[in-house]
XYZ file of C-alpha atoms in Angstrom:
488
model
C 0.000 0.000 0.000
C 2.771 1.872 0.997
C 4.668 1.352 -2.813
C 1.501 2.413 -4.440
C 1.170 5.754 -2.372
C 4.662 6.699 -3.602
C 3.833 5.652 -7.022
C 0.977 8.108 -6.932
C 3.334 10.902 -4.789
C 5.159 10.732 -8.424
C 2.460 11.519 -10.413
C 2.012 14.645 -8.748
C 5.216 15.859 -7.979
C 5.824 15.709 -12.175
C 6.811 14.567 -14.788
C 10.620 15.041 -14.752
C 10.634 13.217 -11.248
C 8.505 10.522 -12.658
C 11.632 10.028 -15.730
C 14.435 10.754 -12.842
C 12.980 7.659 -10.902
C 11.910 5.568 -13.584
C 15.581 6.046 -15.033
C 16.726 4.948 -10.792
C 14.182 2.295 -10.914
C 14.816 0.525 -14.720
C 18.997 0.539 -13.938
C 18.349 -1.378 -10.221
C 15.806 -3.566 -12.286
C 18.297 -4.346 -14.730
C 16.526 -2.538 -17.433
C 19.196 -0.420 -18.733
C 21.071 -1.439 -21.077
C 24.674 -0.035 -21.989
C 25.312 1.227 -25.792
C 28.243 -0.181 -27.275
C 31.268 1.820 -26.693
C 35.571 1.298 -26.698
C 36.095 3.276 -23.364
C 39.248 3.813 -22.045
C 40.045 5.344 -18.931
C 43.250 7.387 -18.676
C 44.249 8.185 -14.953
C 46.497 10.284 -13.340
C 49.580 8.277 -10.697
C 51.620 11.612 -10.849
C 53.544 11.891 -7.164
C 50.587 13.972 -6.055
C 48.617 11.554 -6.085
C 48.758 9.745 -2.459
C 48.761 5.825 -2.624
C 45.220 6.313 -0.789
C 43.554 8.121 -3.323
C 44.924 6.141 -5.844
C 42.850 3.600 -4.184
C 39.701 5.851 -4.583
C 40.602 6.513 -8.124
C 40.516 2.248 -8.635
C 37.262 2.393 -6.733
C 35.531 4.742 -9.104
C 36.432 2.653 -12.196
C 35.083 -0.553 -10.913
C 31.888 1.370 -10.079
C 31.526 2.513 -13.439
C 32.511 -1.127 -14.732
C 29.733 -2.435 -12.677
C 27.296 -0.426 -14.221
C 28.350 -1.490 -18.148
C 26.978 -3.908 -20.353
C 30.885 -6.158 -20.690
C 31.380 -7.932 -23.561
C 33.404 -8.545 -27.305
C 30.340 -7.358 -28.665
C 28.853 -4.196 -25.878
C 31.442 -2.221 -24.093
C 34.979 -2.982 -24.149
C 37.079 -1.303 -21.479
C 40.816 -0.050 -21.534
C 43.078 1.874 -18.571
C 45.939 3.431 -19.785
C 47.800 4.663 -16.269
C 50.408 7.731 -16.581
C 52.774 10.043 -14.887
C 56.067 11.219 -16.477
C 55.468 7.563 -18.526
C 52.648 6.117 -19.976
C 51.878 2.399 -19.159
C 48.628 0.365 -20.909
C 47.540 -1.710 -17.732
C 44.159 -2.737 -19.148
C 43.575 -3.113 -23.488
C 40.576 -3.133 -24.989
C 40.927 -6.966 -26.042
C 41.988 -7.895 -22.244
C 39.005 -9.127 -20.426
C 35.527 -9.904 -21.776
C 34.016 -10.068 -18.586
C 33.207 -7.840 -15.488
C 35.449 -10.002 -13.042
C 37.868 -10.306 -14.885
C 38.537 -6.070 -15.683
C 37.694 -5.340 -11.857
C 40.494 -7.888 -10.938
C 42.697 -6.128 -13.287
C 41.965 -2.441 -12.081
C 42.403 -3.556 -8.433
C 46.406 -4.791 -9.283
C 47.346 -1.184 -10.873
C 49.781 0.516 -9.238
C 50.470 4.121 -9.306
C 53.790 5.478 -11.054
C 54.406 8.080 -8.496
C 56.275 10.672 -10.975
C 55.735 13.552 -12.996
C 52.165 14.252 -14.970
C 52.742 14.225 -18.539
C 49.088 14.057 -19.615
C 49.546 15.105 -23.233
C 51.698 12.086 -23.349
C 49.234 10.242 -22.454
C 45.891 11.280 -24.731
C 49.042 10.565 -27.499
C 49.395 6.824 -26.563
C 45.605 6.749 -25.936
C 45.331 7.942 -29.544
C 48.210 6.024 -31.287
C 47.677 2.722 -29.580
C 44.833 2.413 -26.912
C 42.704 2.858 -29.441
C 44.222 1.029 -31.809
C 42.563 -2.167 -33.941
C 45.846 -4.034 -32.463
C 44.460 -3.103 -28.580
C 41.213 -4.399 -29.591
C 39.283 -1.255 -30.581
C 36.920 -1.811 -33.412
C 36.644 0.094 -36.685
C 34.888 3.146 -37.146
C 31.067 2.749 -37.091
C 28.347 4.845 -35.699
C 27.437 2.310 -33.718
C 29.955 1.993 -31.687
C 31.190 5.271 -29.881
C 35.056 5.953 -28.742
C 35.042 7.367 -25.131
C 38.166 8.691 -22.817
C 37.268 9.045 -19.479
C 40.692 11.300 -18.136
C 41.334 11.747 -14.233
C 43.794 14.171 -13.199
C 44.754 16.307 -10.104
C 47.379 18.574 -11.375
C 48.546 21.095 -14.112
C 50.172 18.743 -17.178
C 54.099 19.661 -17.813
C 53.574 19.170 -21.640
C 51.107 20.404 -23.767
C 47.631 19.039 -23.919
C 45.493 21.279 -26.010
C 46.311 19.980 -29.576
C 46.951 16.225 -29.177
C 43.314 16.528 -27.672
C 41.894 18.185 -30.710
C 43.239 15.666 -32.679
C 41.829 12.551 -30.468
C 38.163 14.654 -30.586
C 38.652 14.855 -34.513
C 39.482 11.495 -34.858
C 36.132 10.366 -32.872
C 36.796 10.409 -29.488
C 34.863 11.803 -26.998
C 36.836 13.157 -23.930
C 35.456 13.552 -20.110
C 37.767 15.630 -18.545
C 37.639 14.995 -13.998
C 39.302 17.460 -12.146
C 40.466 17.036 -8.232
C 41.800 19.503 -5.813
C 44.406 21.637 -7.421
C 43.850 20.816 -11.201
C 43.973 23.668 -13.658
C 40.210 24.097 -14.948
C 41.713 25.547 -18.222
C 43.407 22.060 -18.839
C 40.405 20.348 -18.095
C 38.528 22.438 -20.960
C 41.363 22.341 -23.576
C 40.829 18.343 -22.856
C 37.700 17.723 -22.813
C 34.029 17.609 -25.865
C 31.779 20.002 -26.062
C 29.502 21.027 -24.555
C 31.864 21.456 -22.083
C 29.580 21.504 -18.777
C 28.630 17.948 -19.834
C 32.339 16.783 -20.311
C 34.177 18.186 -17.113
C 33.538 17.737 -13.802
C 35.424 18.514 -10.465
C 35.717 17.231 -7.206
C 37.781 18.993 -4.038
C 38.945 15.438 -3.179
C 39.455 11.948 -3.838
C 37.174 10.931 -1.421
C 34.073 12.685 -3.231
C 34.681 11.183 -6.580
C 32.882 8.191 -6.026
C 29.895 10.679 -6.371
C 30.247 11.225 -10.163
C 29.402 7.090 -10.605
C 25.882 7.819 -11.244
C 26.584 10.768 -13.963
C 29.026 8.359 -15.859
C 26.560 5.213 -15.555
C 23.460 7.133 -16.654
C 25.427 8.389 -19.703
C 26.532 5.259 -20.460
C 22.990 3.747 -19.861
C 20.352 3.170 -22.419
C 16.784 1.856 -20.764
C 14.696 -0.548 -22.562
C 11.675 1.791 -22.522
C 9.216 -1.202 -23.747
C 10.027 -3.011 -21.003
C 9.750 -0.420 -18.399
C 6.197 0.619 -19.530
C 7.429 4.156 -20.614
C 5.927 4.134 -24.428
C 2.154 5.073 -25.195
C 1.854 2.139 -28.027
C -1.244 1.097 -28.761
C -0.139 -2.345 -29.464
C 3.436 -2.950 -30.197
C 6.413 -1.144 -29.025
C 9.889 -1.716 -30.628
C 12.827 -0.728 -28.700
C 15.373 1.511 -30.460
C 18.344 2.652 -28.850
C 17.383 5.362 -26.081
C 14.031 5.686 -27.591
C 11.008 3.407 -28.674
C 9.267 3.326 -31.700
C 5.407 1.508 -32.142
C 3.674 -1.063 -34.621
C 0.723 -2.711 -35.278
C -0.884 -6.161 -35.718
C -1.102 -7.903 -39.088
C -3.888 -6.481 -40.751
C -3.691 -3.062 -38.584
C -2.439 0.256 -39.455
C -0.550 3.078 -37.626
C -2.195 6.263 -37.662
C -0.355 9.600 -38.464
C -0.125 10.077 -34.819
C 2.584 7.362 -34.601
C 1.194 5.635 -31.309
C -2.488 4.392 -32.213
C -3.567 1.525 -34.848
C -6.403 1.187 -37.372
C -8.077 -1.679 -39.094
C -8.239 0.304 -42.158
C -5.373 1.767 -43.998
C -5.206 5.042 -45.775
C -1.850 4.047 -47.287
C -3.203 1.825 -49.690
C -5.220 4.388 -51.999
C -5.972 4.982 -55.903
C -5.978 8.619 -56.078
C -6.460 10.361 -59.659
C -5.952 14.094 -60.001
C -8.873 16.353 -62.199
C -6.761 19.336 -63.508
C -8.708 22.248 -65.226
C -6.517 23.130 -67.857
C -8.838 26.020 -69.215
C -7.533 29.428 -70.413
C -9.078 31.574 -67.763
C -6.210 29.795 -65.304
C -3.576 31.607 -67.448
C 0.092 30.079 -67.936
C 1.449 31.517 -64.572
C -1.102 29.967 -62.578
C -1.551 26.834 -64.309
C 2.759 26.467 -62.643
C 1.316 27.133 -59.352
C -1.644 24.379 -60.206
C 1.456 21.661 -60.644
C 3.107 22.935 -57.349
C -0.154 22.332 -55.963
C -0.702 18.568 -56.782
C 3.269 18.236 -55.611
C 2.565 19.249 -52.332
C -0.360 16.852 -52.102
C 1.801 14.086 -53.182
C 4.349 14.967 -50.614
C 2.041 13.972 -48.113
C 0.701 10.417 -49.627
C 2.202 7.285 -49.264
C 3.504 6.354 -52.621
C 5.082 3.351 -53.701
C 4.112 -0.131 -55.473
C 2.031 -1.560 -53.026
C 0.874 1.848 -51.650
C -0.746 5.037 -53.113
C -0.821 5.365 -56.993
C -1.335 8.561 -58.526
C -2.971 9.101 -61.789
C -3.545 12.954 -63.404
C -6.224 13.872 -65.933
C -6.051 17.428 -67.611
C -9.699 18.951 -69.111
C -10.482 22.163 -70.721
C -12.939 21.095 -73.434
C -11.747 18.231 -73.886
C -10.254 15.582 -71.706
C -6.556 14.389 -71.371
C -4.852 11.700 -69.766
C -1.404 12.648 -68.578
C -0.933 9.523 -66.941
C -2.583 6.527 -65.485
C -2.367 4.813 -62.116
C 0.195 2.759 -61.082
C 2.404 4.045 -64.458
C 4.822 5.624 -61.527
C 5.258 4.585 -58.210
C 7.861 6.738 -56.700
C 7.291 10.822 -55.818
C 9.904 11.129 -57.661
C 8.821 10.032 -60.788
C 5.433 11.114 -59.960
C 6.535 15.322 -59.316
C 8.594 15.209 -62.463
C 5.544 13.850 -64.875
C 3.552 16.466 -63.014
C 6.374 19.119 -64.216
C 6.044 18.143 -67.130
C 2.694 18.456 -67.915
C 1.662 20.955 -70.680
C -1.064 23.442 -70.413
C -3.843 22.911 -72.826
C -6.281 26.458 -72.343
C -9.605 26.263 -73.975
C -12.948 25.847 -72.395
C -14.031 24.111 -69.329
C -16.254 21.022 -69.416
C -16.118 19.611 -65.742
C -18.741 17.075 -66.490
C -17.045 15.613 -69.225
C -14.335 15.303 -66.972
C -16.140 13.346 -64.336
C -17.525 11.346 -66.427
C -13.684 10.136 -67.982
C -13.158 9.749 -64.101
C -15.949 7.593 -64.190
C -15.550 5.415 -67.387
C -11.797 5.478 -67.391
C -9.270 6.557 -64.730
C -10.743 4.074 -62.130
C -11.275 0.876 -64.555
C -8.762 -1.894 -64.277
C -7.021 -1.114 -67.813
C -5.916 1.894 -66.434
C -4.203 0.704 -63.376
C -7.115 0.696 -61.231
C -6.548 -1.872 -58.234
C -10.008 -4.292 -57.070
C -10.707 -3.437 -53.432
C -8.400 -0.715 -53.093
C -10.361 2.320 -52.210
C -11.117 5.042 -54.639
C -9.961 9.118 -54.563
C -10.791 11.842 -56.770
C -9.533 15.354 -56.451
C -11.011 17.757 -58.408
C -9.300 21.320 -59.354
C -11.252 24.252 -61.123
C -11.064 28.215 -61.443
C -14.637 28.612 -62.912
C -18.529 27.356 -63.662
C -18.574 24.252 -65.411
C -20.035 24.906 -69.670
C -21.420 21.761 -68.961
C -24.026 19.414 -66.589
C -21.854 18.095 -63.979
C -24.851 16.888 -61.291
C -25.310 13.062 -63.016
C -21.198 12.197 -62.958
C -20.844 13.763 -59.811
C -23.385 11.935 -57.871
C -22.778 8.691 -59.867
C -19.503 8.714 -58.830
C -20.233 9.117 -55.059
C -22.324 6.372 -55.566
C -19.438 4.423 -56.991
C -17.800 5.117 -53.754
C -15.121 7.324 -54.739
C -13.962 9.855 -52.024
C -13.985 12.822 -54.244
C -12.350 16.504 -53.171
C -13.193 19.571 -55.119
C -10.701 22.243 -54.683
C -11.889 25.604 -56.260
C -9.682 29.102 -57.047
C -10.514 32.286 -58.008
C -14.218 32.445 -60.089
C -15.173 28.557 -59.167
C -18.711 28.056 -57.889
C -19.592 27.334 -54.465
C -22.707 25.146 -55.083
C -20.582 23.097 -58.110
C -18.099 22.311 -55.593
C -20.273 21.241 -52.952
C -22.307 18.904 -55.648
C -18.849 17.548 -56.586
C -17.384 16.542 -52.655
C -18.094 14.054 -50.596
C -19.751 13.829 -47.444
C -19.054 15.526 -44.870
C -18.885 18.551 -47.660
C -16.876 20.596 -45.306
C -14.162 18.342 -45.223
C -14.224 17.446 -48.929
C -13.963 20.792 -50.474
C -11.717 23.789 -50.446
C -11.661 27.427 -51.385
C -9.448 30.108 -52.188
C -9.658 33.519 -54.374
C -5.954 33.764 -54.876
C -3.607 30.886 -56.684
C -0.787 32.160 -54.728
C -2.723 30.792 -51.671
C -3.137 27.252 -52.912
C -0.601 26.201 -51.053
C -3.165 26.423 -47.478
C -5.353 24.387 -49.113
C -2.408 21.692 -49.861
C -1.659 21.888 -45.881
C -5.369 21.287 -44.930
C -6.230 18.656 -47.391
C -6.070 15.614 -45.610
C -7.240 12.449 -47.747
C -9.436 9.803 -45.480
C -10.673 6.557 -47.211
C -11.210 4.807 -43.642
C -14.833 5.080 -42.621
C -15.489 7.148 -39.387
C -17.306 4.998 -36.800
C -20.308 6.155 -35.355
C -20.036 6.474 -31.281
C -23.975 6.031 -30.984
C -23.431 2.296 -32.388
C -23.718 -0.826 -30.480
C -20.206 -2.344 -32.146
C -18.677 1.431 -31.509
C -19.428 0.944 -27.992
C -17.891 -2.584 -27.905
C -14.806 -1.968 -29.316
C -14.651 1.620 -26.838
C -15.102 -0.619 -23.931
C -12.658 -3.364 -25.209
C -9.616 -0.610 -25.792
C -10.919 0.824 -22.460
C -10.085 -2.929 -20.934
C -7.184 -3.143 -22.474
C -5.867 -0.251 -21.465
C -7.008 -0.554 -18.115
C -5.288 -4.075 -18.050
C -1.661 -2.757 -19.513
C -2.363 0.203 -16.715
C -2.485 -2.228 -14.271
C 0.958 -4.159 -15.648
C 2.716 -1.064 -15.575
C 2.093 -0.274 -11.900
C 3.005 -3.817 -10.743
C 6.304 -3.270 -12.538
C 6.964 0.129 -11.113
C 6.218 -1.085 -7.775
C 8.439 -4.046 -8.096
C 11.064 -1.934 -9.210
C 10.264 0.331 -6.339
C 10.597 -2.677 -4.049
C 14.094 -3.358 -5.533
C 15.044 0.132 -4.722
C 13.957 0.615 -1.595
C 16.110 -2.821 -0.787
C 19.307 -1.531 -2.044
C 19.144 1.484 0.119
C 18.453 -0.257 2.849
């Protein structure tokens, strides 16, 4: 009772102590997960450093260590030590396991000279990270990191042999103790620079920068923690999550929730009014138009096909469906597209759309659902009320998109219903491109709340969210459990 309280304490306190704790909770659980990384630590046995500290210094590396994911193919771990000399007491090839580096960073003894740290990032460069020492080749997968602890100004010069290790891929962490000289510690270290250095006054408080070092190092498994808002699959991705769907389901623009019905899978043929009141100017601004509409679909062979008919007073096919399936391909045949002038005859257009653009032998797929998107600047010379009601009875989901002196009441008679989301308006063809942002094209039917199987399937997502509600609280307290133990 007394978990779920604190659980609930979270909730209000906010959100950022909700991630703090979860990030606590998921790397006592065992949850977090170490990215793949060549890390060698480079530490400071100058004279200055007392035998006792040294100790500390050997302390804080196996704390780190403890918190890494070992192993040839996660984190491999190197210690270079140095003072007026450099020695490699750990490669990157030496130990595949946890045990066995701990043992190894509990033999090291300190040097007890000078502090030649430039010396040092140059062996660290030229051999600790070396293919030969067990570093792996360059891949964006696996990052390079120097962890360097000093206590003292350097006798040689540090600034450019650490530019060179940062250009080569290296990222530096620069710890300071005591007397160091900050400016050394910034000539060292990455940018940004207040997440790269750090200082202690002593030995004794360095254990205290485990935590930063582990958490940087640490990347949680945010499916298994709970911390995703997928509606049915979540896919871990390094630091991050991404969702998915069931067979037969599919994810909706909002990148979290599913659908039985896809919009992805769409015929959709363009209606172009190619008449001479749109002028040559505007007719450029008409292509830009249908480019920024097929921007936002999902084209490809077994997705959206586009086809394009052009009509003045008489009808043209540009291109049929399916004859291009990349956007590509699609924006250039679009470019290309000549402008014919003449009349306008908006029935006989709807009509072709009818008898033509959405048959079979013109690329037309069976069962794929059916889009038409109609574009004119003016009143139609001909009847358009029998093609445009046949073809909403046909089931196409038909747009009309009108500019300039288009009629109200022949766009209407042309869109689907709801008419207010099926056709657009503008007086200006310099403002086409609003309409492009607001046209959103929906061939999934919108459930009615009021019916029996809408309720059904409300209260079964209600269930099952209830249900992974209830999963995700059990694991949190768990974890809390696990906590609370290992601060006891």
């Amino acid at each position: 009772m007394a978990s779920l309280a604190f659980v609930m304490l979270l909730c209000i306190v906010g959100t950022q102590a909700t991630v703090d704790f979860r990030n606590a909770a998921a790397m006592v659980a065992g949850l977090c997960n170490t990215k793949p990384i060549d890390l060698v630590f480079i530490i400071d046995s100058s004279r200055s450093v007392r035998p006792s500290e040294f100790e500390q210094v050997k302390v804080f590396l196996s704390k780190v260590i403890e918190g890494l994911d070992v192993g040839p193919d996660a984190t491999r771990v190197g210690v270079v030590n140095y003072a007026s000399r450099v020695k490699n007491e750990v490669s990157l090839k030496s130990h595949k396991t946890k045990a066995g580096l701990i043992k190894a960073v509990a033999k090291i003894e300190p040097l007890s000279s000078g502090t030649m740290t430039g010396l040092a990032i140059q062996f660290a460069l030229n051999v600790a990270f070396s293919e030969g020492e067990g570093a792996r080749t360059k891949s964006p997968d696996i990052s390079k990191v120097a962890i360097i602890v000093t206590d003292g100004r350097p006798q040689d010069n540090v600034r450019d042999i650490a530019a060179r290790a940062r250009e080569s891929g290296i990222e530096i962490f620069a710890i300071g103790v005591g007397r160091v000289d900050m400016n050394t510690l910034k000539q060292m270290a990455s940018e940004p620079l207040e997440e790269h250095t750090d200082y202690v006054e002593s030995y004794s408080l360095i254990e205290k920068l485990t935590k930063k070092f582990q958490e940087a190092f640490c990347v949680s498994d945010l499916c298994a923690t709970g911390d995703h808002d997928c509606e049915q699959i979540c896919i871990s991705v390094p630091g991050s999550f991404k969702c998915a769907c069931r067979e037969g389901h599919t994810l909706k623009a909002d990148g979290r929730t599913c659908s039985a019905c896809s919009d992805a899978t769409t015929d959709v043929v363009f209606l172009i009014d190619g008449s001479k009141s749109v002028r040559p100017e505007n007719f450029e601004l008409v292509k830009k138009f249908i480019n920024q509409i097929i921007d936002k679909l999902d084209v490809s062979e077994r997705g959206t096909h586009v086809g394009l008919v052009q009509y003045s007073s008489a009808v043209k096919q540009e291109f049929p469906l399916g004859r291009y399936t990349t956007k590509k391909d699609l924006k250039e045949a679009v470019k290309k597209m000549d402008y014919m002038e003449r009349g306008t005859m908006t029935g006989q257009a709807l009509r072709f759309l009818l008898d033509n653009s959405f048959t079979p032998g013109q690329g037309a797929r069976p069962g794929v659902a059916k889009v038409g998107i109609v574009f004119t600047d003016g009143r139609s010379q001909d009847y358009i009320g029998d093609a445009a009601r046949k073809a909403k009875e046909n089931g196409f989901n038909m747009y009309a998109v009108g500019v300039g002196n288009a009629v109200e009441d022949e766009l209407k008679e042309i869109a689907s219903e709801p008419a207010a989301d099926h056709y657009f308006y503008t007086a200006d063809f310099k403002t086409m491109n609003q309409i492009a942002k607001k046209l959103q094209i929906n061939t999934c039917p919108v459930e009615d709340p009021c019916q029996c199987d809408s309720i059904t399937k409300f209260q079964k997502k209600v269930e099952e969210a209830l249900q992974a509600l209830t999963k995700k609280l059990e694991g949190v307290t768990k974890r809390i459990a696990a906590l609370e133990n290992k601060i006891v």
